[in-house]
């Protein structure tokens, strides 16, 4: 099995850095600190950083073709301008008050997928929503606990509800905008680690962060085989995306909550790989 090691890119301890997004036009990495209520931006060519302060926990976001962001916050989904001065709450979805927005991203068609996570363990009130960009909000799944990693390849959705300890595959029915043909790609051993955020490379292989495991694994979705490991010097690796000028740098976020003895916990990491990733897609709405 191939082995790689990520190095520190952003030398700052965030509480819960998550949801990295690569903006190739400006060579900027965007990511959130969920508990810190902010979107952070790193302009890779010169290392300049900026942040957009928010008034709520932010679980996920995507860049909009119209400019600014679509964001999943604690109280719902919002459009937010790049400078944060214009904020518009969408009528749907309405989150259950026992949940908050968690992982989400855009698919290649420019539709925003947004999941929620339970605030109390075991209630299974979380859901996965699809916002196609035409004003609709479609409930794609319910009965979830911690809606997490998403990846798209062809007509397939790869999905993680972390507490199920597995990666699932679905076919997206483009006519009905529904999911069918469920299949388990791989089971993640139960114990101290759970699967978290996820992305895909040009070959259709899945890269999943393992919270509690301190690594990102490359999986073949055809048979679930673990092909490679990227070791991360922080046990709570949370998510990842590809970027860089050649789309071969894997950016990895992590969290510092509950691990005060880990010196590198909560930082953002990077590793250059012999694989090309796919774009972070923009929301068309």
mmCIF file of C-alpha atoms in Angstrom:
data_model
loop_
_atom_site.group_PDB
_atom_site.id
_atom_site.type_symbol
_atom_site.label_atom_id
_atom_site.label_comp_id
_atom_site.label_asym_id
_atom_site.label_seq_id
_atom_site.Cartn_x
_atom_site.Cartn_y
_atom_site.Cartn_z
ATOM 1 C CA UNK A 1 0.000 0.000 0.000
ATOM 2 C CA UNK A 2 1.230 3.493 -0.858
ATOM 3 C CA UNK A 3 2.190 5.722 2.080
ATOM 4 C CA UNK A 4 2.406 9.519 2.178
ATOM 5 C CA UNK A 5 2.697 12.129 4.928
ATOM 6 C CA UNK A 6 1.053 15.544 5.058
ATOM 7 C CA UNK A 7 2.885 18.613 6.372
ATOM 8 C CA UNK A 8 1.548 21.732 8.091
ATOM 9 C CA UNK A 9 0.278 24.358 5.641
ATOM 10 C CA UNK A 10 -1.598 26.722 7.980
ATOM 11 C CA UNK A 11 0.217 26.896 11.308
ATOM 12 C CA UNK A 12 -2.747 27.900 13.461
ATOM 13 C CA UNK A 13 -4.830 25.799 15.842
ATOM 14 C CA UNK A 14 -8.477 25.995 14.811
ATOM 15 C CA UNK A 15 -11.190 24.457 16.953
ATOM 16 C CA UNK A 16 -12.804 22.528 14.112
ATOM 17 C CA UNK A 17 -11.442 23.294 10.668
ATOM 18 C CA UNK A 18 -13.515 21.612 7.972
ATOM 19 C CA UNK A 19 -14.888 21.705 4.438
ATOM 20 C CA UNK A 20 -11.910 22.847 2.313
ATOM 21 C CA UNK A 21 -12.751 24.318 -1.101
ATOM 22 C CA UNK A 22 -10.209 25.183 -3.803
ATOM 23 C CA UNK A 23 -10.853 28.266 -5.948
ATOM 24 C CA UNK A 24 -8.662 27.629 -8.987
ATOM 25 C CA UNK A 25 -9.249 31.037 -10.613
ATOM 26 C CA UNK A 26 -7.533 32.862 -7.750
ATOM 27 C CA UNK A 27 -5.471 29.937 -6.376
ATOM 28 C CA UNK A 28 -7.179 30.354 -3.013
ATOM 29 C CA UNK A 29 -7.985 27.714 -0.435
ATOM 30 C CA UNK A 30 -11.179 28.373 1.526
ATOM 31 C CA UNK A 31 -12.113 26.418 4.644
ATOM 32 C CA UNK A 32 -14.297 26.861 7.715
ATOM 33 C CA UNK A 33 -13.769 26.764 11.442
ATOM 34 C CA UNK A 34 -17.165 25.437 12.506
ATOM 35 C CA UNK A 35 -16.932 26.401 16.178
ATOM 36 C CA UNK A 36 -14.981 29.558 15.384
ATOM 37 C CA UNK A 37 -17.862 30.783 13.176
ATOM 38 C CA UNK A 38 -15.673 31.856 10.262
ATOM 39 C CA UNK A 39 -14.652 31.153 6.687
ATOM 40 C CA UNK A 40 -10.874 31.340 6.289
ATOM 41 C CA UNK A 41 -9.045 32.061 3.030
ATOM 42 C CA UNK A 42 -5.443 31.359 2.072
ATOM 43 C CA UNK A 43 -4.057 32.803 -1.171
ATOM 44 C CA UNK A 44 -1.487 30.154 -1.979
ATOM 45 C CA UNK A 45 0.939 32.104 -4.241
ATOM 46 C CA UNK A 46 1.812 34.712 -1.591
ATOM 47 C CA UNK A 47 0.511 33.102 1.619
ATOM 48 C CA UNK A 48 -1.842 35.993 2.419
ATOM 49 C CA UNK A 49 -4.768 35.079 4.649
ATOM 50 C CA UNK A 50 -8.138 36.615 5.408
ATOM 51 C CA UNK A 51 -11.284 35.545 7.243
ATOM 52 C CA UNK A 52 -15.007 36.186 7.087
ATOM 53 C CA UNK A 53 -16.537 36.351 10.565
ATOM 54 C CA UNK A 54 -20.060 34.965 10.970
ATOM 55 C CA UNK A 55 -22.585 35.027 13.797
ATOM 56 C CA UNK A 56 -23.359 31.288 13.740
ATOM 57 C CA UNK A 57 -21.533 27.995 13.519
ATOM 58 C CA UNK A 58 -20.877 27.208 9.850
ATOM 59 C CA UNK A 59 -20.944 23.589 8.772
ATOM 60 C CA UNK A 60 -20.328 23.877 5.034
ATOM 61 C CA UNK A 61 -20.251 26.200 2.051
ATOM 62 C CA UNK A 62 -19.613 26.429 -1.671
ATOM 63 C CA UNK A 63 -18.589 29.272 -3.919
ATOM 64 C CA UNK A 64 -21.403 30.754 -6.030
ATOM 65 C CA UNK A 65 -21.188 31.505 -9.733
ATOM 66 C CA UNK A 66 -22.963 34.771 -8.909
ATOM 67 C CA UNK A 67 -20.255 35.606 -6.349
ATOM 68 C CA UNK A 68 -19.929 35.020 -2.643
ATOM 69 C CA UNK A 69 -20.984 31.829 -0.926
ATOM 70 C CA UNK A 70 -23.890 29.507 -0.262
ATOM 71 C CA UNK A 71 -23.488 28.371 3.334
ATOM 72 C CA UNK A 72 -24.981 25.870 5.743
ATOM 73 C CA UNK A 73 -25.160 27.620 9.121
ATOM 74 C CA UNK A 74 -26.658 26.538 12.430
ATOM 75 C CA UNK A 75 -30.096 27.950 11.607
ATOM 76 C CA UNK A 76 -30.359 27.155 7.889
ATOM 77 C CA UNK A 77 -28.886 27.812 4.461
ATOM 78 C CA UNK A 78 -27.812 31.333 3.507
ATOM 79 C CA UNK A 79 -26.384 33.295 0.587
ATOM 80 C CA UNK A 80 -23.525 35.473 1.842
ATOM 81 C CA UNK A 81 -21.544 38.015 -0.137
ATOM 82 C CA UNK A 82 -17.764 37.688 -0.217
ATOM 83 C CA UNK A 83 -17.363 40.589 2.216
ATOM 84 C CA UNK A 84 -20.156 39.330 4.483
ATOM 85 C CA UNK A 85 -22.179 42.536 4.217
ATOM 86 C CA UNK A 86 -25.128 40.917 2.430
ATOM 87 C CA UNK A 87 -26.766 37.875 4.036
ATOM 88 C CA UNK A 88 -29.947 36.210 2.758
ATOM 89 C CA UNK A 89 -31.580 33.236 4.473
ATOM 90 C CA UNK A 90 -33.265 30.763 2.138
ATOM 91 C CA UNK A 91 -36.814 29.680 2.991
ATOM 92 C CA UNK A 92 -35.846 26.024 2.763
ATOM 93 C CA UNK A 93 -34.536 23.813 4.266
ATOM 94 C CA UNK A 94 -35.808 24.273 7.794
ATOM 95 C CA UNK A 95 -33.419 22.473 10.127
ATOM 96 C CA UNK A 96 -34.715 20.568 13.121
ATOM 97 C CA UNK A 97 -33.616 22.570 16.204
ATOM 98 C CA UNK A 98 -31.846 19.464 17.487
ATOM 99 C CA UNK A 99 -29.528 19.522 14.455
ATOM 100 C CA UNK A 100 -27.087 21.885 12.750
ATOM 101 C CA UNK A 101 -25.555 22.074 9.286
ATOM 102 C CA UNK A 102 -22.568 19.821 8.781
ATOM 103 C CA UNK A 103 -20.757 18.739 5.625
ATOM 104 C CA UNK A 104 -21.880 19.822 2.160
ATOM 105 C CA UNK A 105 -20.615 20.714 -1.306
ATOM 106 C CA UNK A 106 -21.598 21.247 -4.922
ATOM 107 C CA UNK A 107 -21.806 18.495 -7.503
ATOM 108 C CA UNK A 108 -20.529 18.908 -11.089
ATOM 109 C CA UNK A 109 -23.996 20.166 -12.146
ATOM 110 C CA UNK A 110 -23.698 23.110 -9.749
ATOM 111 C CA UNK A 111 -26.246 21.810 -7.236
ATOM 112 C CA UNK A 112 -25.604 22.259 -3.511
ATOM 113 C CA UNK A 113 -25.847 19.234 -1.229
ATOM 114 C CA UNK A 114 -26.127 20.093 2.470
ATOM 115 C CA UNK A 115 -26.360 17.667 5.375
ATOM 116 C CA UNK A 116 -27.090 18.130 9.059
ATOM 117 C CA UNK A 117 -25.729 16.537 12.228
ATOM 118 C CA UNK A 118 -27.521 15.662 15.463
ATOM 119 C CA UNK A 119 -26.741 17.859 18.464
ATOM 120 C CA UNK A 120 -27.779 15.021 20.778
ATOM 121 C CA UNK A 121 -26.475 11.516 20.157
ATOM 122 C CA UNK A 122 -28.808 8.790 19.002
ATOM 123 C CA UNK A 123 -31.865 10.831 17.978
ATOM 124 C CA UNK A 124 -31.277 10.366 14.217
ATOM 125 C CA UNK A 125 -33.005 13.584 13.184
ATOM 126 C CA UNK A 126 -30.453 14.655 10.607
ATOM 127 C CA UNK A 127 -31.075 14.851 6.871
ATOM 128 C CA UNK A 128 -29.369 15.384 3.532
ATOM 129 C CA UNK A 129 -30.809 18.084 1.286
ATOM 130 C CA UNK A 130 -30.285 18.987 -2.366
ATOM 131 C CA UNK A 131 -30.666 22.568 -3.608
ATOM 132 C CA UNK A 132 -30.701 22.392 -7.431
ATOM 133 C CA UNK A 133 -30.370 26.170 -7.822
ATOM 134 C CA UNK A 134 -33.901 26.788 -9.112
ATOM 135 C CA UNK A 135 -35.529 27.612 -5.785
ATOM 136 C CA UNK A 136 -36.333 24.035 -4.837
ATOM 137 C CA UNK A 137 -35.051 22.161 -1.797
ATOM 138 C CA UNK A 138 -35.287 18.370 -2.026
ATOM 139 C CA UNK A 139 -34.924 16.050 0.960
ATOM 140 C CA UNK A 140 -32.671 13.223 -0.261
ATOM 141 C CA UNK A 141 -32.195 11.240 2.977
ATOM 142 C CA UNK A 142 -33.481 11.259 6.551
ATOM 143 C CA UNK A 143 -32.862 9.275 9.726
ATOM 144 C CA UNK A 144 -29.199 10.256 9.715
ATOM 145 C CA UNK A 145 -26.953 11.008 12.686
ATOM 146 C CA UNK A 146 -23.987 12.889 11.242
ATOM 147 C CA UNK A 147 -24.262 13.646 7.533
ATOM 148 C CA UNK A 148 -20.677 13.961 6.350
ATOM 149 C CA UNK A 149 -18.461 13.208 3.346
ATOM 150 C CA UNK A 150 -19.734 13.660 -0.208
ATOM 151 C CA UNK A 151 -18.052 12.847 -3.518
ATOM 152 C CA UNK A 152 -19.341 12.640 -7.089
ATOM 153 C CA UNK A 153 -18.159 10.602 -10.069
ATOM 154 C CA UNK A 154 -20.315 10.191 -13.164
ATOM 155 C CA UNK A 155 -23.861 9.502 -11.996
ATOM 156 C CA UNK A 156 -22.662 8.164 -8.640
ATOM 157 C CA UNK A 157 -22.914 9.822 -5.244
ATOM 158 C CA UNK A 158 -20.499 8.566 -2.591
ATOM 159 C CA UNK A 159 -21.690 9.392 0.880
ATOM 160 C CA UNK A 160 -20.765 9.076 4.548
ATOM 161 C CA UNK A 161 -23.082 9.162 7.560
ATOM 162 C CA UNK A 162 -20.215 8.931 10.029
ATOM 163 C CA UNK A 163 -21.887 6.820 12.686
ATOM 164 C CA UNK A 164 -22.644 4.091 10.137
ATOM 165 C CA UNK A 165 -18.864 3.548 9.835
ATOM 166 C CA UNK A 166 -18.956 3.023 6.090
ATOM 167 C CA UNK A 167 -18.862 4.651 2.670
ATOM 168 C CA UNK A 168 -22.062 4.251 0.640
ATOM 169 C CA UNK A 169 -22.681 4.509 -3.080
ATOM 170 C CA UNK A 170 -25.907 5.683 -4.752
ATOM 171 C CA UNK A 171 -26.970 6.314 -8.316
ATOM 172 C CA UNK A 172 -28.419 9.797 -8.820
ATOM 173 C CA UNK A 173 -31.574 9.611 -10.938
ATOM 174 C CA UNK A 174 -31.367 12.837 -12.931
ATOM 175 C CA UNK A 175 -35.026 12.786 -14.005
ATOM 176 C CA UNK A 176 -36.558 12.451 -10.559
ATOM 177 C CA UNK A 177 -33.592 13.849 -8.577
ATOM 178 C CA UNK A 178 -33.723 10.877 -6.264
ATOM 179 C CA UNK A 179 -31.250 8.226 -5.124
ATOM 180 C CA UNK A 180 -31.380 4.531 -6.026
ATOM 181 C CA UNK A 181 -29.179 1.411 -6.228
ATOM 182 C CA UNK A 182 -27.654 1.728 -2.775
ATOM 183 C CA UNK A 183 -24.430 -0.226 -2.264
ATOM 184 C CA UNK A 184 -21.895 -0.302 0.567
ATOM 185 C CA UNK A 185 -18.424 0.491 -0.812
ATOM 186 C CA UNK A 186 -16.491 -0.371 2.323
ATOM 187 C CA UNK A 187 -16.952 -0.783 6.056
ATOM 188 C CA UNK A 188 -14.686 1.259 8.329
ATOM 189 C CA UNK A 189 -13.586 -0.710 11.425
ATOM 190 C CA UNK A 190 -15.417 0.423 14.538
ATOM 191 C CA UNK A 191 -13.331 1.723 17.380
ATOM 192 C CA UNK A 192 -11.816 5.111 17.938
ATOM 193 C CA UNK A 193 -12.067 6.379 14.349
ATOM 194 C CA UNK A 194 -14.967 7.306 12.065
ATOM 195 C CA UNK A 195 -15.053 8.324 8.383
ATOM 196 C CA UNK A 196 -15.497 12.057 7.878
ATOM 197 C CA UNK A 197 -15.045 14.385 4.881
ATOM 198 C CA UNK A 198 -14.271 13.016 1.426
ATOM 199 C CA UNK A 199 -13.247 13.902 -2.126
ATOM 200 C CA UNK A 200 -12.481 12.065 -5.381
ATOM 201 C CA UNK A 201 -9.631 12.061 -7.880
ATOM 202 C CA UNK A 202 -9.718 11.936 -11.697
ATOM 203 C CA UNK A 203 -9.536 8.138 -11.646
ATOM 204 C CA UNK A 204 -12.704 7.973 -9.546
ATOM 205 C CA UNK A 205 -10.883 6.831 -6.412
ATOM 206 C CA UNK A 206 -12.186 8.117 -3.077
ATOM 207 C CA UNK A 207 -10.109 10.007 -0.513
ATOM 208 C CA UNK A 208 -11.726 9.921 2.944
ATOM 209 C CA UNK A 209 -10.509 11.591 6.127
ATOM 210 C CA UNK A 210 -10.602 9.394 9.229
ATOM 211 C CA UNK A 211 -11.534 11.306 12.382
ATOM 212 C CA UNK A 212 -9.676 9.710 15.272
ATOM 213 C CA UNK A 213 -7.433 7.793 12.898
ATOM 214 C CA UNK A 214 -5.106 10.580 11.826
ATOM 215 C CA UNK A 215 -5.046 9.726 8.147
ATOM 216 C CA UNK A 216 -6.749 10.122 4.784
ATOM 217 C CA UNK A 217 -7.359 6.869 2.917
ATOM 218 C CA UNK A 218 -7.588 6.336 -0.843
ATOM 219 C CA UNK A 219 -10.262 3.732 -1.607
ATOM 220 C CA UNK A 220 -11.240 1.950 -4.809
ATOM 221 C CA UNK A 221 -15.057 2.240 -4.889
ATOM 222 C CA UNK A 222 -15.356 -0.897 -7.017
ATOM 223 C CA UNK A 223 -14.162 -3.266 -4.298
ATOM 224 C CA UNK A 224 -13.587 -1.035 -1.253
ATOM 225 C CA UNK A 225 -9.864 -1.776 -1.156
ATOM 226 C CA UNK A 226 -7.656 0.698 0.706
ATOM 227 C CA UNK A 227 -4.988 1.691 -1.837
ATOM 228 C CA UNK A 228 -3.046 4.426 -0.043
ATOM 229 C CA UNK A 229 -2.744 6.280 3.265
ATOM 230 C CA UNK A 230 -1.801 9.892 3.866
ATOM 231 C CA UNK A 231 -0.659 10.158 7.470
ATOM 232 C CA UNK A 232 -1.728 13.365 9.202
ATOM 233 C CA UNK A 233 0.031 14.591 12.389
ATOM 234 C CA UNK A 234 -3.369 15.285 13.981
ATOM 235 C CA UNK A 235 -5.677 12.452 14.994
ATOM 236 C CA UNK A 236 -8.888 14.304 14.170
ATOM 237 C CA UNK A 237 -8.444 14.723 10.421
ATOM 238 C CA UNK A 238 -11.789 16.062 9.247
ATOM 239 C CA UNK A 239 -11.941 16.635 5.488
ATOM 240 C CA UNK A 240 -9.925 17.120 2.304
ATOM 241 C CA UNK A 241 -9.943 18.537 -1.211
ATOM 242 C CA UNK A 242 -7.553 18.682 -4.142
ATOM 243 C CA UNK A 243 -6.076 21.909 -5.459
ATOM 244 C CA UNK A 244 -2.873 23.674 -6.405
ATOM 245 C CA UNK A 245 -1.710 24.728 -9.855
ATOM 246 C CA UNK A 246 -1.603 21.095 -11.061
ATOM 247 C CA UNK A 247 -4.562 19.850 -8.937
ATOM 248 C CA UNK A 248 -2.238 17.334 -7.270
ATOM 249 C CA UNK A 249 -2.068 18.859 -3.784
ATOM 250 C CA UNK A 250 -4.380 17.344 -1.203
ATOM 251 C CA UNK A 251 -5.419 19.876 1.447
ATOM 252 C CA UNK A 252 -6.512 18.361 4.768
ATOM 253 C CA UNK A 253 -8.329 20.011 7.683
ATOM 254 C CA UNK A 254 -8.349 18.889 11.322
ATOM 255 C CA UNK A 255 -9.743 19.694 14.764
ATOM 256 C CA UNK A 256 -8.249 20.451 18.173
ATOM 257 C CA UNK A 257 -11.385 19.843 20.265
ATOM 258 C CA UNK A 258 -10.818 17.290 23.003
ATOM 259 C CA UNK A 259 -7.143 16.603 22.210
ATOM 260 C CA UNK A 260 -5.205 19.261 24.187
ATOM 261 C CA UNK A 261 -2.024 17.194 24.124
ATOM 262 C CA UNK A 262 -1.720 17.171 20.317
ATOM 263 C CA UNK A 263 0.588 19.983 19.225
ATOM 264 C CA UNK A 264 -0.511 19.955 15.572
ATOM 265 C CA UNK A 265 -4.234 19.377 16.138
ATOM 266 C CA UNK A 266 -6.581 21.848 14.464
ATOM 267 C CA UNK A 267 -4.107 22.895 11.779
ATOM 268 C CA UNK A 268 -4.471 22.616 8.011
ATOM 269 C CA UNK A 269 -2.111 20.266 6.151
ATOM 270 C CA UNK A 270 -1.053 19.589 2.577
ATOM 271 C CA UNK A 271 0.687 16.874 0.576
ATOM 272 C CA UNK A 272 1.624 16.716 -3.104
ATOM 273 C CA UNK A 273 0.496 13.442 -4.678
ATOM 274 C CA UNK A 274 0.936 11.600 -7.984
ATOM 275 C CA UNK A 275 -2.812 11.898 -8.576
ATOM 276 C CA UNK A 276 -4.959 14.720 -9.931
ATOM 277 C CA UNK A 277 -8.125 15.694 -8.124
ATOM 278 C CA UNK A 278 -11.344 17.179 -9.412
ATOM 279 C CA UNK A 279 -12.505 20.778 -9.130
ATOM 280 C CA UNK A 280 -14.413 22.252 -6.228
ATOM 281 C CA UNK A 281 -17.602 23.084 -8.127
ATOM 282 C CA UNK A 282 -19.551 26.351 -7.881
ATOM 283 C CA UNK A 283 -23.221 26.700 -7.013
ATOM 284 C CA UNK A 284 -25.310 27.850 -9.971
ATOM 285 C CA UNK A 285 -28.138 29.359 -7.902
#
